CSV table of C-alpha atoms in Angstrom, one decimal:
chain,number,residue,atom,x,y,z
A,1,MET,CA,76.7,-107.5,221.5
A,2,ASP,CA,77.6,-103.8,221.5
A,3,ALA,CA,76.6,-102.7,217.9
A,4,LEU,CA,75.2,-103.6,214.5
A,5,LEU,CA,77.4,-103.1,211.4
A,6,TRP,CA,75.4,-102.4,208.2
A,7,LEU,CA,77.7,-103.8,205.5
A,8,SER,CA,76.9,-102.9,201.9
A,9,PHE,CA,78.3,-102.6,198.4
A,10,GLY,CA,78.9,-98.9,198.2
A,11,GLY,CA,78.4,-96.4,195.5
A,12,PRO,CA,79.7,-93.0,194.2
A,13,GLU,CA,78.2,-89.8,195.6
A,14,LYS,CA,79.7,-87.3,193.1
A,15,PRO,CA,80.9,-87.6,189.5
A,16,GLU,CA,84.7,-87.8,190.3
A,17,ASP,CA,84.0,-90.9,192.5
A,18,VAL,CA,82.5,-92.9,189.6
A,19,ARG,CA,85.6,-94.2,187.8
A,20,PRO,CA,87.6,-95.1,190.9
A,21,PHE,CA,84.5,-96.8,192.4
A,22,LEU,CA,84.0,-98.9,189.2
A,23,GLU,CA,87.7,-99.8,189.2
A,24,ASN,CA,87.4,-101.0,192.8
A,25,VAL,CA,84.3,-103.1,192.0
A,26,THR,CA,85.9,-104.8,188.9
A,27,ARG,CA,89.5,-105.2,190.0
A,28,GLY,CA,90.8,-108.6,189.0
A,29,ARG,CA,87.7,-109.7,187.2
A,30,GLY,CA,88.8,-109.1,183.6
A,31,VAL,CA,86.1,-106.6,182.8
A,32,PRO,CA,87.0,-104.8,179.5
A,33,PRO,CA,87.7,-101.0,179.8
A,34,GLU,CA,84.9,-100.3,177.3
A,35,ARG,CA,82.4,-101.9,179.6
A,36,LEU,CA,83.6,-99.6,182.4
A,37,ASP,CA,83.2,-96.7,180.0
A,38,GLU,CA,79.6,-97.7,179.4
A,39,VAL,CA,78.7,-98.2,183.0
A,40,GLU,CA,80.4,-94.9,183.9
A,41,GLN,CA,78.1,-93.1,181.5
A,42,HIS,CA,75.1,-94.8,183.3
A,43,TYR,CA,76.2,-93.2,186.6
A,44,LEU,CA,77.0,-89.8,185.1
A,45,GLY,CA,73.5,-89.8,183.6
A,46,PHE,CA,72.3,-89.7,187.2
A,47,GLY,CA,74.7,-86.9,188.2
A,48,GLY,CA,77.4,-89.3,189.2
A,49,VAL,CA,75.4,-90.3,192.3
A,50,SER,CA,74.3,-93.8,193.1
A,51,PRO,CA,71.1,-94.1,195.2
A,52,ILE,CA,72.5,-96.9,197.2
A,53,ASN,CA,74.2,-95.0,200.1
A,54,ALA,CA,71.1,-92.9,200.7
A,55,LEU,CA,68.8,-95.9,200.5
A,56,ASN,CA,71.1,-97.7,203.1
A,57,ARG,CA,71.1,-94.7,205.4
A,58,ALA,CA,67.3,-94.5,205.2
A,59,ALA,CA,66.9,-98.2,206.0
A,60,MET,CA,69.4,-97.9,208.9
A,61,SER,CA,67.4,-95.1,210.4
A,62,ALA,CA,64.3,-97.3,210.2
A,63,VAL,CA,66.1,-100.1,211.9
A,64,GLU,CA,67.4,-97.8,214.6
A,65,ALA,CA,63.7,-96.7,215.2
A,66,VAL,CA,62.5,-100.3,215.5
A,67,LEU,CA,65.4,-101.2,217.9
A,68,ALA,CA,64.5,-98.3,220.1
A,69,GLU,CA,60.8,-99.2,220.1
A,70,GLN,CA,61.8,-102.7,221.2
A,71,GLY,CA,64.1,-101.4,223.9
A,72,ILE,CA,67.2,-102.7,222.3
A,73,GLU,CA,70.2,-100.4,222.8
A,74,LEU,CA,72.4,-101.2,219.7
A,75,PRO,CA,74.1,-98.4,217.8
A,76,VAL,CA,74.2,-98.9,214.0
A,77,TYR,CA,77.3,-98.3,212.0
A,78,PHE,CA,77.7,-98.1,208.2
A,79,GLY,CA,80.5,-99.6,206.2
A,80,ASN,CA,81.0,-100.5,202.5
A,81,ARG,CA,83.0,-102.9,200.4
A,82,ASN,CA,83.8,-100.6,197.4
A,83,TRP,CA,83.4,-97.0,198.4
A,84,HIS,CA,83.2,-94.6,201.4
A,85,PRO,CA,82.5,-95.1,204.1
A,86,MET,CA,84.8,-98.1,203.7
A,87,VAL,CA,84.3,-101.0,206.1
A,88,GLU,CA,87.9,-100.8,207.3
A,89,ASP,CA,87.4,-97.2,208.4
A,90,THR,CA,84.1,-98.0,210.0
A,91,LEU,CA,85.5,-100.9,212.0
A,92,ALA,CA,88.4,-98.7,213.2
A,93,GLU,CA,85.8,-96.1,214.4
A,94,MET,CA,83.9,-98.9,216.2
A,95,ALA,CA,87.0,-100.0,218.0
A,96,ARG,CA,87.7,-96.4,219.1
A,97,ASP,CA,84.1,-96.2,220.4
A,98,GLY,CA,84.8,-99.2,222.6
A,99,VAL,CA,82.8,-101.8,220.6
A,100,ARG,CA,84.1,-105.3,221.4
A,101,SER,CA,81.5,-107.4,219.6
A,102,ALA,CA,79.0,-106.6,216.9
A,103,LEU,CA,76.5,-108.2,214.6
A,104,VAL,CA,76.8,-107.6,210.8
A,105,PHE,CA,73.9,-107.2,208.5
A,106,PRO,CA,75.0,-107.7,204.9
A,107,THR,CA,72.7,-106.2,202.3
A,108,SER,CA,72.2,-109.4,200.4
A,109,ALA,CA,69.5,-112.0,201.0
A,110,TYR,CA,71.3,-114.9,199.2
A,111,GLY,CA,74.2,-117.3,199.1
A,112,GLY,CA,77.0,-117.4,196.6
A,113,TYR,CA,80.4,-115.8,196.4
A,114,SER,CA,79.4,-112.1,195.7
A,115,ALA,CA,76.2,-112.4,197.7
A,116,CYS,CA,77.7,-114.0,200.8
A,117,ARG,CA,81.3,-115.2,201.0
A,118,GLN,CA,82.7,-111.9,199.8
A,119,TYR,CA,81.1,-110.3,202.8
A,120,ASP,CA,83.1,-112.8,205.0
A,121,GLU,CA,86.2,-111.6,203.1
A,122,ASP,CA,85.2,-107.9,203.8
A,123,ILE,CA,84.9,-108.8,207.5
A,124,SER,CA,88.3,-110.5,207.6
A,125,ARG,CA,90.0,-107.7,205.7
A,126,ALA,CA,88.6,-105.1,207.9
A,127,ARG,CA,89.6,-106.9,211.2
A,128,GLU,CA,93.1,-107.4,209.8
A,129,ALA,CA,93.4,-103.7,208.9
A,130,VAL,CA,92.3,-102.7,212.4
A,131,GLY,CA,94.5,-105.3,214.1
A,132,ASP,CA,94.6,-105.7,217.9
A,133,GLY,CA,91.3,-104.5,219.4
A,134,ALA,CA,89.2,-105.2,216.3
A,135,PRO,CA,85.7,-106.2,217.4
A,136,ASP,CA,84.4,-109.7,217.0
A,137,LEU,CA,81.9,-109.7,214.1
A,138,THR,CA,79.0,-112.1,213.7
A,139,LYS,CA,77.4,-112.0,210.2
A,140,LEU,CA,73.7,-112.5,210.1
A,141,ARG,CA,72.1,-115.2,208.0
A,142,HIS,CA,70.5,-115.4,204.6
A,143,PHE,CA,67.0,-114.1,204.6
A,144,PHE,CA,65.6,-114.7,201.1
A,145,ASP,CA,62.8,-116.8,202.5
A,146,HIS,CA,61.9,-114.7,205.5
A,147,PRO,CA,58.1,-114.0,205.5
A,148,LEU,CA,58.6,-110.2,205.8
A,149,PHE,CA,60.9,-110.2,202.8
A,150,ILE,CA,58.4,-112.2,200.7
A,151,SER,CA,55.3,-110.2,201.8
A,152,ALA,CA,57.0,-106.9,201.1
A,153,PHE,CA,57.8,-108.0,197.5
A,154,ALA,CA,54.3,-109.5,197.0
A,155,ASP,CA,52.6,-106.3,197.9
A,156,ALA,CA,55.0,-104.4,195.6
A,157,VAL,CA,54.1,-106.7,192.8
A,158,ARG,CA,50.4,-106.0,193.4
A,159,ALA,CA,51.0,-102.3,193.4
A,160,ALA,CA,53.0,-102.5,190.1
A,161,ALA,CA,50.3,-104.5,188.4
A,162,GLU,CA,47.5,-102.1,189.1
A,163,GLY,CA,45.8,-101.0,185.9
A,164,LEU,CA,47.7,-103.3,183.6
A,165,GLY,CA,45.1,-106.0,183.1
A,166,GLU,CA,46.6,-109.2,181.9
A,167,TYR,CA,50.4,-109.4,182.6
A,168,ARG,CA,53.3,-111.7,182.8
A,169,LEU,CA,55.2,-111.7,186.2
A,170,VAL,CA,59.0,-111.7,185.6
A,171,PHE,CA,61.5,-112.0,188.5
A,172,THR,CA,65.0,-110.6,188.0
A,173,ALA,CA,68.3,-111.0,189.9
A,174,HIS,CA,71.9,-110.1,189.2
A,175,SER,CA,73.5,-112.6,186.8
A,176,VAL,CA,76.7,-114.3,187.8
A,177,PRO,CA,79.1,-116.6,185.9
A,178,VAL,CA,77.7,-120.1,185.6
A,179,SER,CA,80.7,-121.5,187.3
A,180,ALA,CA,80.2,-119.1,190.3
A,181,ASP,CA,76.6,-120.3,190.6
A,182,ALA,CA,77.7,-123.9,190.5
A,183,ALA,CA,80.2,-123.2,193.3
A,184,SER,CA,77.6,-121.5,195.5
A,185,GLY,CA,76.7,-123.2,198.7
A,186,PRO,CA,78.5,-126.1,200.5
A,187,PRO,CA,79.9,-128.6,198.0
A,188,ALA,CA,78.2,-131.4,199.9
A,189,GLU,CA,74.8,-129.8,199.1
A,190,GLY,CA,75.3,-129.8,195.4
A,191,GLY,CA,76.0,-126.2,194.7
A,192,HIS,CA,73.8,-123.8,192.7
A,193,TRP,CA,72.5,-122.2,196.0
A,194,TYR,CA,72.3,-118.8,194.5
A,195,SER,CA,70.1,-119.6,191.6
A,196,ARG,CA,68.1,-122.1,193.7
A,197,GLN,CA,67.5,-119.5,196.4
A,198,VAL,CA,66.5,-116.9,193.9
A,199,ALA,CA,64.1,-119.4,192.3
A,200,GLU,CA,62.6,-120.2,195.7
A,201,ALA,CA,62.1,-116.6,196.6
A,202,ALA,CA,60.4,-116.0,193.3
A,203,ARG,CA,58.1,-119.0,193.9
A,204,LEU,CA,57.2,-117.8,197.4
A,205,VAL,CA,56.4,-114.2,196.1
A,206,ALA,CA,54.4,-115.6,193.2
A,207,ALA,CA,52.4,-117.9,195.5
A,208,ASP,CA,51.6,-114.9,197.8
A,209,VAL,CA,50.4,-112.9,194.8
A,210,GLY,CA,48.4,-115.8,193.5
A,211,VAL,CA,50.3,-116.2,190.2
A,212,ALA,CA,51.0,-119.8,189.2
A,213,ASP,CA,53.0,-119.2,186.0
A,214,TYR,CA,55.9,-116.7,186.0
A,215,ASP,CA,59.6,-116.4,184.8
A,216,VAL,CA,63.0,-116.0,186.5
A,217,VAL,CA,65.6,-114.1,184.4
A,218,TRP,CA,68.8,-112.2,185.0
A,219,GLN,CA,70.2,-108.8,184.6
A,220,SER,CA,73.4,-106.6,185.1
A,221,ARG,CA,75.9,-109.0,183.4
A,222,SER,CA,79.4,-107.3,183.5
A,223,GLY,CA,82.0,-110.0,182.6
A,224,PRO,CA,83.9,-110.8,179.4
A,225,PRO,CA,81.6,-112.0,176.7
A,226,GLN,CA,83.4,-115.4,176.3
A,227,VAL,CA,82.5,-116.4,179.9
A,228,PRO,CA,79.1,-118.1,180.3
A,229,TRP,CA,76.8,-116.3,182.7
A,230,LEU,CA,73.3,-117.1,184.0
A,231,GLU,CA,70.6,-116.5,181.3
A,232,PRO,CA,68.3,-115.4,179.9
A,233,ASP,CA,68.9,-111.7,180.1
A,234,ILE,CA,65.9,-109.5,180.8
A,235,LEU,CA,66.0,-107.6,177.5
A,236,ASP,CA,66.2,-110.8,175.5
A,237,HIS,CA,63.3,-112.2,177.5
A,238,LEU,CA,61.1,-109.2,176.8
A,239,ASP,CA,61.6,-109.9,173.1
A,240,ALA,CA,60.6,-113.5,173.6
A,241,LEU,CA,57.5,-112.6,175.5
A,242,HIS,CA,56.5,-110.1,172.9
A,243,ALA,CA,56.9,-112.8,170.2
A,244,LYS,CA,54.4,-114.9,172.2
A,245,GLY,CA,51.9,-112.0,172.3
A,246,VAL,CA,52.3,-111.1,176.0
A,247,PRO,CA,50.5,-107.7,176.4
A,248,ALA,CA,52.2,-106.5,179.6
A,249,VAL,CA,54.9,-107.4,182.1
A,250,VAL,CA,55.5,-106.7,185.8
A,251,LEU,CA,59.2,-106.9,186.7
A,252,CYS,CA,60.1,-107.8,190.3
A,253,PRO,CA,63.8,-107.4,191.3
A,254,VAL,CA,63.7,-110.2,193.8
A,255,GLY,CA,67.5,-110.5,193.8
A,256,PHE,CA,67.9,-107.0,195.3
A,257,VAL,CA,67.0,-105.4,198.6
A,258,SER,CA,67.0,-101.8,197.3
A,259,ASP,CA,66.4,-99.7,194.2
A,260,HIS,CA,70.1,-98.9,193.5
A,261,LEU,CA,71.5,-97.9,190.2
A,262,GLU,CA,71.6,-101.4,188.6
A,263,VAL,CA,67.9,-101.7,189.2
A,264,VAL,CA,67.1,-98.2,188.1
A,265,TRP,CA,69.2,-98.5,184.9
A,266,ASP,CA,68.6,-102.1,183.9
A,267,LEU,CA,64.8,-102.1,184.7
A,268,ASP,CA,63.5,-98.6,184.9
A,269,THR,CA,65.5,-97.4,182.0
A,270,GLU,CA,66.6,-100.2,179.5
A,271,ALA,CA,63.8,-102.7,180.2
A,272,ALA,CA,61.1,-99.9,180.3
A,273,GLU,CA,62.3,-98.5,177.0
A,274,LYS,CA,62.4,-102.0,175.5
A,275,ALA,CA,58.8,-102.7,176.6
A,276,ALA,CA,57.7,-99.3,175.2
A,277,GLU,CA,59.4,-100.1,171.9
A,278,LEU,CA,57.5,-103.4,171.8
A,279,GLY,CA,54.2,-101.9,172.8
A,280,MET,CA,54.0,-103.8,176.0
A,281,GLY,CA,52.5,-102.6,179.2
A,282,PHE,CA,55.1,-102.2,181.9
A,283,GLY,CA,55.2,-102.2,185.7
A,284,ARG,CA,58.1,-102.6,188.2
A,285,ALA,CA,57.8,-103.7,191.8
A,286,ILE,CA,59.7,-101.6,194.3
A,287,ALA,CA,62.5,-103.4,196.2
A,288,PRO,CA,61.8,-103.7,199.9
A,289,SER,CA,64.5,-101.6,201.7
A,290,GLY,CA,62.0,-98.7,202.2
A,291,ASP,CA,59.2,-100.9,203.4
A,292,PRO,CA,58.7,-100.9,207.2
A,293,ARG,CA,58.7,-104.7,207.1
A,294,PHE,CA,62.3,-104.6,206.0
A,295,ALA,CA,63.4,-102.8,209.2
A,296,GLU,CA,61.4,-105.3,211.2
A,297,LEU,CA,63.1,-108.2,209.3
A,298,VAL,CA,66.6,-106.9,210.2
A,299,VAL,CA,65.6,-106.5,213.9
A,300,GLU,CA,64.2,-110.1,213.8
A,301,LEU,CA,67.6,-111.3,212.6
A,302,VAL,CA,69.3,-109.4,215.4
A,303,ARG,CA,66.9,-110.9,218.0
A,304,GLU,CA,67.8,-114.4,216.8
A,305,HIS,CA,71.2,-113.7,218.4
A,306,LEU,CA,70.3,-111.5,221.3
A,307,ALA,CA,67.3,-113.3,222.5
A,308,ASP,CA,67.5,-116.8,220.9
A,309,ALA,CA,64.4,-115.9,218.9
A,310,PRO,CA,63.3,-118.6,216.4
A,311,ALA,CA,64.4,-118.2,212.8
A,312,ARG,CA,61.3,-117.4,210.7
A,313,LYS,CA,61.5,-118.8,207.2
A,314,LEU,CA,59.3,-120.2,204.5
A,315,SER,CA,61.5,-122.7,202.7
A,316,ASP,CA,63.3,-126.0,203.5
A,317,PHE,CA,66.7,-124.4,202.9
A,318,PRO,CA,69.0,-124.6,205.9
A,319,VAL,CA,69.6,-121.5,208.0
A,320,ALA,CA,72.9,-120.5,206.5
A,321,GLY,CA,75.3,-117.6,206.0
A,322,CYS,CA,75.9,-116.8,209.6
A,323,THR,CA,79.6,-116.7,210.4
A,324,LEU,CA,82.1,-115.3,213.0
A,325,ASN,CA,85.0,-113.0,212.1
A,326,GLY,CA,84.9,-113.8,208.4
A,327,ALA,CA,85.1,-117.6,208.7
A,328,ALA,CA,83.6,-119.5,205.8
A,329,CYS,CA,80.3,-121.3,206.4
A,330,ALA,CA,81.8,-124.7,205.3
A,331,VAL,CA,85.0,-125.9,203.6
A,332,GLY,CA,84.8,-124.9,200.0
A,333,CYS,CA,81.5,-123.1,200.5
A,334,CYS,CA,80.9,-120.4,197.8
A,335,GLU,CA,84.5,-120.1,196.8
A,336,GLN,CA,85.3,-117.8,193.9
A,337,PRO,CA,85.9,-120.1,190.9
A,338,HIS,CA,88.3,-119.6,188.1
A,339,LEU,CA,86.1,-118.4,185.3
A,340,SER,CA,85.8,-121.0,182.5
A,341,ARG,CA,85.8,-119.6,179.0
A,342,LYS,CA,84.3,-122.7,177.5
């Protein structure tokens, strides 16, 4: 292998980027224009800059440092699905630099269409755009149950809970259409890999923290209202907890690897304001991309390919998500379904 490609979602870095970025993200998904107007205001409230690119660059620098410490000569390139640097441009740069084969780290720990297969599509699209001379690309596996991922989140929960006294631990992940969740994973395995993997990661983090009773809820819904999505939503759930007399909550964004705008807006802004309105104590665990263990995790995934290192994992889920040149993991795996409006 000649390089590592860090493949992410992308985000605007100035106000005039916001609308075209959102249009890229939602193209073909039937998202109403008024929803785009609403989300655009979220971004503009932060100066039109998403934290995601800066967070990715910081994590990449940490990975480069760990690679160097371990004597692994592997340059790290950065490409995005939805905004600059676009993965097509990055792959062209890699080809010009003489890269013939590379590993790909997608910034998602889970299975599912948006979380996994869409990265395969990104790889295929980029290689097609580059044409002859495009590097071979091997995508790294799911890592939702990697011990370093779990321990980083567990320590973040402990830090968020300091001083709260009695609290309810609530895990959040990005909601998806119910039909998309049902289609996630190989059909022979019964689907629902996305929600099942999120639930398993939550279980592992809670066990590390020593919490036996907790909740898994969803955030960041963006589709048309008539399409069923995974529920309950975090804000509705806070109302339900308040009605039960819960004095405080700690939110853990277990479905995310970094504190990008959806986490900052949905949790640090809307959920924090809701908790304050209800008189509930509030803490929020930090996502792991800035934790040194996250860089170590990425390098461990790299070493699985470079040195046949064993795959460290804490669940019985198969080692999945690793593909070559954008091929799907299995026939029908994580296909994008037609959204049912029933």
